Tab-separated table of C-alpha atoms in Angstrom:
chain	number	residue	atom	x	y	z
W	1412	MET	CA	23.079	7.228	43.238
W	1413	LYS	CA	25.237	6.370	40.271
W	1414	ARG	CA	23.648	4.669	37.291
W	1415	ARG	CA	24.958	1.149	36.913
W	1416	ALA	CA	26.476	0.253	33.559
W	1417	THR	CA	23.733	-2.290	33.027
W	1418	ASP	CA	20.865	0.189	33.499
W	1419	PRO	CA	19.204	1.754	30.426
W	1420	VAL	CA	20.621	5.057	29.258
W	1421	PRO	CA	18.053	7.855	29.676
W	1422	GLY	CA	17.406	7.993	25.953
W	1423	ILE	CA	14.905	7.060	23.266
W	1424	VAL	CA	15.442	5.229	19.997
W	1425	ARG	CA	12.810	5.251	17.256
W	1426	ILE	CA	13.064	2.629	14.524
W	1427	TYR	CA	10.915	3.204	11.455
W	1428	GLY	CA	10.612	1.116	8.318
W	1429	SER	CA	10.119	4.300	6.289
W	1430	VAL	CA	10.029	8.029	7.006
W	1431	ARG	CA	8.601	11.108	5.308
W	1432	THR	CA	8.951	14.854	5.745
W	1433	ALA	CA	5.993	14.995	8.128
W	1434	HIS	CA	7.927	12.689	10.467
W	1435	LEU	CA	10.781	15.202	10.592
W	1436	GLU	CA	8.327	17.931	11.598
W	1437	ARG	CA	7.023	15.742	14.414
W	1438	PHE	CA	10.480	14.678	15.590
W	1439	ALA	CA	11.317	18.354	16.092
W	1440	VAL	CA	8.649	18.682	18.802
W	1441	MET	CA	8.743	15.151	20.236
W	1442	ALA	CA	11.051	13.999	22.994
W	1443	PRO	CA	14.659	14.047	21.726
W	1444	SER	CA	15.664	10.688	20.284
W	1445	THR	CA	17.886	8.681	17.983
W	1446	VAL	CA	15.950	7.825	14.805
W	1447	LEU	CA	16.925	4.881	12.593
W	1448	TYR	CA	15.123	4.017	9.352
W	1449	ARG	CA	15.330	1.658	6.376
W	1450	SER	CA	13.802	3.714	3.532
W	1451	HIS	CA	12.035	7.005	2.899
W	1452	ARG	CA	8.808	8.042	1.179
W	1453	TYR	CA	8.458	10.047	-2.023
W	1454	ASP	CA	8.032	13.339	-0.125
W	1455	TYR	CA	11.092	12.989	2.127
W	1456	ASP	CA	13.335	16.058	2.417
W	1457	ASP	CA	15.742	16.443	5.350
W	1458	SER	CA	17.574	19.496	3.987
W	1459	ALA	CA	15.984	21.747	6.622
W	1460	VAL	CA	17.191	19.543	9.490
W	1461	ALA	CA	20.605	20.094	11.095
W	1462	PRO	CA	22.972	17.234	10.137
W	1463	GLU	CA	23.370	16.108	13.740
W	1464	ARG	CA	19.544	15.829	14.137
W	1465	ARG	CA	18.832	13.929	10.937
W	1466	PRO	CA	17.529	10.352	11.081
W	1467	ARG	CA	20.137	7.725	10.272
W	1468	ARG	CA	19.505	5.313	7.420
W	1469	MET	CA	20.537	1.825	8.474
W	1470	SER	CA	20.226	-1.733	7.177
W	1471	ARG	CA	18.399	-4.534	8.996
W	1472	LEU	CA	21.622	-5.976	10.355
W	1473	GLY	CA	22.992	-2.543	11.169
W	1474	THR	CA	19.877	-1.737	13.203
W	1475	VAL	CA	20.078	-4.995	15.168
W	1476	GLY	CA	23.788	-4.412	15.793
W	1477	HIS	CA	23.040	-0.907	17.057
W	1478	LEU	CA	20.455	-2.260	19.500
W	1479	LEU	CA	22.903	-4.856	20.772
W	1480	ARG	CA	25.578	-2.195	21.368
W	1481	HIS	CA	23.372	0.538	22.895
W	1482	ARG	CA	20.879	0.312	25.719
W	1483	TYR	CA	17.961	2.761	25.721
W	1484	GLY	CA	15.266	3.606	28.214
W	1485	VAL	CA	12.573	3.506	25.493
W	1486	ALA	CA	12.440	1.936	22.043
W	1487	GLU	CA	9.634	2.871	19.636
W	1488	LEU	CA	9.230	0.235	16.927
W	1489	ASN	CA	6.834	-0.341	14.036
W	1490	GLU	CA	3.432	-1.584	15.115
W	1491	PRO	CA	3.159	-5.379	15.450
W	1492	LEU	CA	0.519	-6.075	12.764
W	1493	VAL	CA	2.595	-4.653	9.894
W	1494	TRP	CA	3.389	-8.022	8.345
W	1495	ARG	CA	6.176	-6.748	6.087
W	1496	ARG	CA	8.092	-5.722	9.230
W	1497	TRP	CA	7.647	-8.982	11.125
W	1498	PRO	CA	11.224	-10.294	10.580
W	1499	ASP	CA	12.615	-6.882	11.551
W	1500	LEU	CA	10.408	-6.621	14.638
W	1501	ALA	CA	11.289	-10.099	15.869
W	1502	ALA	CA	15.014	-9.384	15.532
W	1503	GLN	CA	14.731	-5.922	17.107
W	1504	ILE	CA	12.708	-7.085	20.105
W	1505	LEU	CA	15.126	-9.970	20.666
W	1506	ALA	CA	18.149	-7.648	20.445
W	1507	ILE	CA	16.622	-5.188	22.915
W	1508	ARG	CA	15.793	-7.921	25.400
W	1509	LEU	CA	19.218	-9.563	25.034
W	1510	ARG	CA	20.989	-6.242	25.548
W	1511	GLY	CA	18.903	-5.434	28.592
W	1512	GLY	CA	18.638	-8.911	30.052
W	1513	TRP	CA	20.997	-8.309	32.939
W	1514	GLY	CA	19.910	-4.808	34.014
W	1515	ARG	CA	17.637	-3.710	36.821
W	1516	ARG	CA	15.153	-1.970	34.491
W	1517	ARG	CA	13.645	-3.191	31.254
W	1518	THR	CA	13.751	-1.072	28.163
W	1519	VAL	CA	10.186	0.067	27.453
W	1520	ILE	CA	9.170	-1.115	23.971
W	1521	SER	CA	6.309	0.891	22.475
W	1522	ALA	CA	4.504	1.439	19.193
W	1523	TYR	CA	2.021	3.864	17.670
W	1524	CYS	CA	-0.741	1.821	16.033
W	1525	ILE	CA	-3.028	2.993	13.243
W	1526	GLY	CA	-3.145	-0.207	11.184
W	1527	PHE	CA	-6.619	-0.745	9.734
W	1528	SER	CA	-6.056	-3.808	7.524
W	1529	ASP	CA	-6.062	-7.520	8.388
W	1530	PRO	CA	-2.494	-8.729	7.718
W	1531	ALA	CA	-3.784	-12.120	6.567
W	1532	GLY	CA	-5.681	-10.422	3.754
W	1533	GLU	CA	-2.652	-8.365	2.759
W	1534	ILE	CA	-0.444	-11.473	2.729
W	1535	ARG	CA	-2.890	-13.289	0.447
W	1536	ASP	CA	-3.050	-10.231	-1.836
W	1537	ARG	CA	0.724	-10.579	-2.226
W	1538	PHE	CA	0.929	-14.395	-2.329
W	1539	ARG	CA	-2.317	-15.575	-3.896
W	1540	VAL	CA	-1.319	-19.245	-3.991
W	1541	LEU	CA	-1.357	-19.480	-0.192
W	1542	PRO	CA	-4.486	-21.069	1.340
W	1543	ALA	CA	-6.656	-18.711	3.386
W	1544	ALA	CA	-7.145	-20.676	6.617
W	1545	PRO	CA	-3.459	-21.410	7.389
W	1546	VAL	CA	-2.477	-17.830	6.533
W	1547	ARG	CA	-5.168	-16.472	8.833
W	1548	TRP	CA	-4.059	-18.769	11.679
W	1549	ALA	CA	-0.350	-17.967	11.194
W	1550	ALA	CA	-0.948	-14.206	10.959
W	1551	ARG	CA	-2.891	-14.161	14.214
W	1552	ALA	CA	-0.309	-16.319	15.976
W	1553	ILE	CA	2.619	-14.167	14.841
W	1554	GLY	CA	0.744	-10.971	15.647
W	1555	ARG	CA	-0.045	-12.278	19.127
W	1556	VAL	CA	3.570	-13.285	19.851
W	1557	LEU	CA	4.985	-9.967	18.617
W	1558	THR	CA	2.379	-7.913	20.477
W	1559	ARG	CA	3.401	-9.605	23.714
W	1560	GLY	CA	6.923	-8.249	23.141
W	1561	PHE	CA	5.620	-4.684	23.551
W	1562	ASP	CA	4.992	-2.819	26.792
W	1563	ARG	CA	2.826	0.015	25.424
W	1564	LEU	CA	0.624	0.362	22.350
W	1565	ALA	CA	-0.780	3.829	21.639
W	1566	PHE	CA	-3.717	3.610	19.220
W	1567	GLY	CA	-4.514	6.453	16.861
W	1568	THR	CA	-8.017	5.294	15.903
W	1569	SER	CA	-10.727	3.245	17.577
W	1570	GLY	CA	-10.919	1.129	14.417
W	1571	SER	CA	-7.293	0.112	14.780
W	1572	LEU	CA	-7.805	-0.732	18.444
W	1573	GLU	CA	-10.793	-2.946	17.618
W	1574	LEU	CA	-8.843	-4.678	14.831
W	1575	TYR	CA	-6.044	-5.550	17.262
W	1576	ARG	CA	-8.502	-6.725	19.901
W	1577	GLN	CA	-10.170	-8.966	17.334
W	1578	LEU	CA	-6.987	-10.451	15.845
W	1579	VAL	CA	-4.629	-10.539	18.829
W	1580	GLY	CA	-7.055	-10.856	21.721
W	1581	ALA	CA	-8.685	-8.252	23.941
W	1582	ARG	CA	-6.818	-9.266	27.092
W	1583	THR	CA	-3.396	-9.108	25.420
W	1584	VAL	CA	-4.136	-5.745	23.809
W	1585	ASP	CA	-6.007	-3.980	26.617
W	1586	ARG	CA	-3.242	-4.409	29.183
W	1587	ARG	CA	-0.880	-2.503	26.854
W	1588	ALA	CA	-3.241	-0.086	25.118
W	1589	GLU	CA	-4.263	3.551	25.327
W	1590	LEU	CA	-6.403	5.357	22.728
W	1591	PHE	CA	-5.333	8.763	21.374
W	1592	GLU	CA	-7.680	9.627	18.488
W	1593	ALA	CA	-5.343	10.869	15.720
W	1594	LEU	CA	-6.439	14.500	15.825
W	1595	PRO	CA	-4.110	17.464	15.380
W	1596	ALA	CA	-4.033	20.662	17.373
W	1597	PRO	CA	-4.818	23.868	15.462
W	1598	CYS	CA	-1.827	24.959	13.396
W	1599	ASP	CA	-0.125	28.092	14.712
W	1600	CYS	CA	0.897	29.285	11.240
W	1601	PRO	CA	-0.343	32.729	10.087
W	1602	ALA	CA	-3.917	32.780	8.781
W	1603	ASP	CA	-4.558	33.527	5.092
W	1604	ASP	CA	-7.777	34.751	3.511
W	1605	ARG	CA	-9.866	31.613	3.065
W	1606	GLN	CA	-11.319	31.200	-0.419
W	1607	THR	CA	-14.995	30.268	-0.363
W	1608	GLY	CA	-15.645	27.546	-2.906
W	1609	GLU	CA	-12.043	26.287	-3.126
W	1610	LEU	CA	-11.557	22.520	-2.857
W	1611	LEU	CA	-8.083	21.115	-2.262
W	1612	PHE	CA	-6.571	17.691	-2.871
W	1613	VAL	CA	-3.131	16.877	-1.438
W	1614	GLY	CA	-1.504	13.489	-1.874
W	1615	ALA	CA	-0.280	10.901	-4.324
W	1616	PHE	CA	-1.898	10.952	-7.749
W	1617	SER	CA	-2.853	7.278	-7.546
W	1618	ASP	CA	-5.923	5.078	-7.657
W	1619	ARG	CA	-5.934	4.314	-3.959
W	1620	LYS	CA	-6.104	8.013	-3.094
W	1621	GLY	CA	-9.233	8.369	-5.241
W	1622	ILE	CA	-7.928	10.935	-7.716
W	1623	ARG	CA	-9.933	9.473	-10.617
W	1624	GLN	CA	-13.122	9.467	-8.530
W	1625	LEU	CA	-12.489	13.110	-7.676
W	1626	MET	CA	-12.004	14.102	-11.323
W	1627	ALA	CA	-15.175	12.279	-12.359
W	1628	GLY	CA	-17.162	13.855	-9.521
W	1629	TRP	CA	-15.862	17.330	-10.371
W	1630	ASP	CA	-17.058	16.950	-13.953
W	1631	GLU	CA	-20.554	16.242	-12.623
W	1632	ILE	CA	-20.890	19.700	-11.037
W	1633	ARG	CA	-18.419	22.097	-12.709
W	1634	SER	CA	-20.762	23.360	-15.410
W	1635	ALA	CA	-23.475	24.178	-12.883
W	1636	ARG	CA	-21.245	25.998	-10.421
W	1637	GLY	CA	-18.845	28.454	-11.984
W	1638	ASP	CA	-17.879	29.822	-8.557
W	1639	LEU	CA	-15.946	26.695	-7.523
W	1640	THR	CA	-12.229	26.007	-7.936
W	1641	LEU	CA	-10.141	22.869	-7.465
W	1642	THR	CA	-6.433	22.687	-6.604
W	1643	LEU	CA	-4.591	19.366	-6.965
W	1644	ILE	CA	-1.215	19.104	-5.202
W	1645	GLY	CA	0.969	16.015	-5.360
W	1646	LYS	CA	2.787	13.673	-7.675
W	1647	GLY	CA	2.568	10.022	-8.623
W	1648	THR	CA	1.868	7.483	-11.321
W	1649	LEU	CA	-1.229	9.317	-12.600
W	1650	ALA	CA	0.397	12.764	-12.746
W	1651	ASP	CA	0.327	12.939	-16.555
W	1652	GLU	CA	-3.343	11.914	-16.646
W	1653	VAL	CA	-4.246	14.487	-14.004
W	1654	THR	CA	-2.346	17.261	-15.783
W	1655	ALA	CA	-3.965	16.419	-19.133
W	1656	TRP	CA	-7.438	16.378	-17.554
W	1657	ALA	CA	-6.905	19.790	-15.947
W	1658	ALA	CA	-5.534	21.412	-19.130
W	1659	ASP	CA	-8.965	22.388	-20.514
W	1660	ARG	CA	-10.569	23.132	-17.163
W	1661	PRO	CA	-9.538	26.687	-16.220
W	1662	GLU	CA	-10.950	26.396	-12.696
W	1663	VAL	CA	-8.544	23.517	-11.917
W	1664	THR	CA	-4.916	24.082	-10.867
W	1665	VAL	CA	-2.317	21.294	-10.676
W	1666	VAL	CA	0.844	21.778	-8.624
W	1667	ILE	CA	3.453	19.014	-8.818
W	1668	ASP	CA	5.418	18.290	-5.635
W	1669	PRO	CA	5.716	21.805	-4.151
W	1670	PRO	CA	7.714	22.586	-0.989
W	1671	ARG	CA	5.964	22.123	2.349
W	1672	PRO	CA	5.401	25.865	3.014
W	1673	GLU	CA	3.387	26.100	-0.209
W	1674	ILE	CA	1.225	23.159	0.879
W	1675	HIS	CA	0.559	24.875	4.209
W	1676	ARG	CA	-0.478	28.066	2.383
W	1677	ALA	CA	-2.870	26.092	0.158
W	1678	MET	CA	-4.477	24.499	3.211
W	1679	ARG	CA	-4.953	27.879	4.872
W	1680	ARG	CA	-6.775	29.149	1.772
W	1681	ALA	CA	-8.981	26.148	0.998
W	1682	ALA	CA	-12.549	25.901	2.212
W	1683	ALA	CA	-12.409	22.100	2.124
W	1684	LEU	CA	-9.962	19.262	1.568
W	1685	VAL	CA	-10.840	16.010	-0.191
W	1686	LEU	CA	-9.283	12.544	0.083
W	1687	LEU	CA	-11.427	9.806	-1.458
W	1688	SER	CA	-9.362	6.833	-0.249
W	1689	GLN	CA	-10.096	3.579	-2.075
W	1690	PRO	CA	-9.500	0.024	-0.837
W	1691	VAL	CA	-6.893	-1.922	-2.794
W	1692	GLY	CA	-7.222	-5.607	-2.012
W	1693	ALA	CA	-7.118	-5.878	1.783
W	1694	TRP	CA	-5.416	-2.478	2.177
W	1695	ARG	CA	-7.351	0.353	3.839
W	1696	GLU	CA	-6.361	3.926	4.566
W	1697	GLN	CA	-5.034	4.180	8.129
W	1698	VAL	CA	-5.763	7.869	8.754
W	1699	GLY	CA	-4.629	9.976	5.806
W	1700	LEU	CA	-2.050	12.660	6.609
W	1701	PRO	CA	-3.742	15.277	4.364
W	1702	ILE	CA	-6.923	14.864	6.438
W	1703	THR	CA	-5.220	15.680	9.732
W	1704	GLU	CA	-3.256	18.543	8.181
W	1705	GLY	CA	-6.403	19.927	6.597
W	1706	LEU	CA	-8.192	19.829	9.944
W	1707	SER	CA	-5.318	21.612	11.663
W	1708	HIS	CA	-5.728	24.480	9.174
W	1709	GLY	CA	-9.505	24.697	9.633
W	1710	ALA	CA	-10.592	23.048	6.374
W	1711	ARG	CA	-13.777	21.024	6.082
W	1712	ILE	CA	-13.093	17.412	5.059
W	1713	LEU	CA	-14.602	15.179	2.381
W	1714	ALA	CA	-13.446	11.581	2.843
W	1715	THR	CA	-14.590	8.009	2.353
W	1716	GLU	CA	-15.414	5.511	5.082
W	1717	GLN	CA	-12.014	3.913	4.418
W	1718	THR	CA	-10.107	6.270	6.718
W	1719	GLY	CA	-9.784	5.355	10.375
W	1720	LEU	CA	-11.036	8.848	11.258
W	1721	ALA	CA	-14.346	8.398	9.384
W	1722	PRO	CA	-16.502	8.020	12.540
W	1723	TRP	CA	-15.051	11.184	14.088
W	1724	LEU	CA	-15.407	13.155	10.855
W	1725	ALA	CA	-19.046	12.147	10.401
W	1726	ALA	CA	-19.826	13.056	14.020
W	1727	HIS	CA	-18.298	16.535	13.683
W	1728	GLY	CA	-19.995	17.915	10.586
W	1729	HIS	CA	-17.638	16.736	7.847
W	1730	VAL	CA	-18.754	14.719	4.810
W	1731	VAL	CA	-18.077	10.966	4.622
W	1732	VAL	CA	-19.147	8.839	1.648
W	1733	ASP	CA	-18.770	5.216	0.616
W	1734	ALA	CA	-15.699	4.509	-1.479
W	1735	ASP	CA	-17.882	3.178	-4.332
W	1736	VAL	CA	-20.378	6.046	-4.300
W	1737	GLY	CA	-19.970	6.859	-8.022
W	1738	ALA	CA	-19.352	10.122	-9.879
W	1739	ALA	CA	-22.775	11.650	-9.210
W	1740	GLY	CA	-22.472	10.876	-5.502
W	1741	VAL	CA	-19.003	12.422	-5.356
W	1742	GLY	CA	-20.351	15.523	-7.091
W	1743	ARG	CA	-23.121	15.871	-4.529
W	1744	ALA	CA	-20.608	15.358	-1.706
W	1745	ILE	CA	-18.357	18.104	-3.116
W	1746	LEU	CA	-21.274	20.534	-3.059
W	1747	ALA	CA	-22.235	19.398	0.444
W	1748	VAL	CA	-18.787	20.028	1.906
W	1749	LEU	CA	-18.343	23.388	0.139
W	1750	ASP	CA	-21.875	24.630	0.869
W	1751	GLY	CA	-21.967	23.296	4.424
W	1752	PRO	CA	-20.998	24.978	7.714
W	1753	PRO	CA	-18.255	27.574	7.299
W	1754	PRO	CA	-14.648	26.400	7.656
W	1755	GLY	CA	-12.089	27.992	9.947
W	1756	GLU	CA	-12.929	28.581	13.599
W	1757	SER	CA	-15.826	26.124	13.696
W	1758	VAL	CA	-13.491	23.329	12.547
W	1759	LEU	CA	-10.626	24.330	14.824
W	1760	ALA	CA	-12.947	24.470	17.852
W	1761	ASP	CA	-13.489	20.704	17.606
W	1762	LEU	CA	-9.763	19.935	17.810
W	1763	PRO	CA	-7.814	19.199	20.993
W	1764	ALA	CA	-5.414	21.766	22.414
W	1765	VAL	CA	-2.572	19.235	22.172
W	1766	ASP	CA	-1.767	17.239	19.041
W	1767	GLN	CA	-2.804	13.719	19.979
W	1768	ARG	CA	0.215	12.152	18.268
W	1769	LEU	CA	2.360	14.167	20.681
W	1770	ALA	CA	0.133	13.173	23.601
W	1771	ALA	CA	0.596	9.545	22.562
W	1772	ASP	CA	4.350	10.028	22.378
W	1773	THR	CA	4.451	11.425	25.914
W	1774	TRP	CA	2.690	8.302	27.160
W	1775	MET	CA	4.780	5.941	25.003
W	1776	THR	CA	8.113	7.343	26.149
W	1777	ARG	CA	7.489	7.361	29.899
W	1778	THR	CA	9.997	5.239	31.790
W	1779	ASP	CA	8.102	5.006	35.100
């Protein structure tokens, strides 16, 4: 049977507000798709991607125009509780439905959800003059309307799922939802000799990633344990402060914005990875990409309760502390994660055989 001109093309479009290099790595193993985006993160580098496979940067109006001109089988959009994307989402959903309004099959609209912050709180952090009650009511109403425009919502953490159920309504969410805990599969890269006593930080040198808490905690234990080393990889607003702090600490190495292969090598060597995420206003860490990448390389994890993966980490032998634990508490946690169960195979054995972001994508992009 011939496909009618009004039926969806057997293709996928992914529309992201921002992209980073890790997205490119995932796109390479996800279902083939057209990727449109508005901006990119500090670590974005598409030089390794063939020109014809690179995501296309497009304006708001350009994206809506594209959706009106092209009909897809599946459209992956930003998740519906990201309040900064609400105008974009409303226009994109409307364009998709207008373009497909006269066909036999609806375009499947899906999203991957890891949001862990109440949008009303984030809005009031940005616009402090707004009264709390009306903002809370409006945020829930808008979130509910936008959520109803989606067909499938894949959740990466149970915390995100519960947040949506609380703010949008359990009935609205549950009929669209499936949970895929945001766990990686073991990385298939070559194994390096793991360095006992090596702690690794990867991420932005910023307050919300807990870099100052880490430095203060390290100073609590460095004089008592000369066998420990710390590697700090990243860049950001506190880079000069971090570099100056490390200058007279020979056991500390700072690497500014290295290429991805070097980051992978550092993760294969480290005994543990640390990310002490801190709340900033209403913002909370969704998952923390360094955490999932560290797990995939067999590293033990030290994190705060702010990450959406905190319950899983605590249940599987990793170390989770409160964000406000203090320098002495961070020092004790560093020793606990480095002196705890050995990294490597014991960590990898707890991971699924299939990366759960890819499992979510398979479910999200079904057209049946």
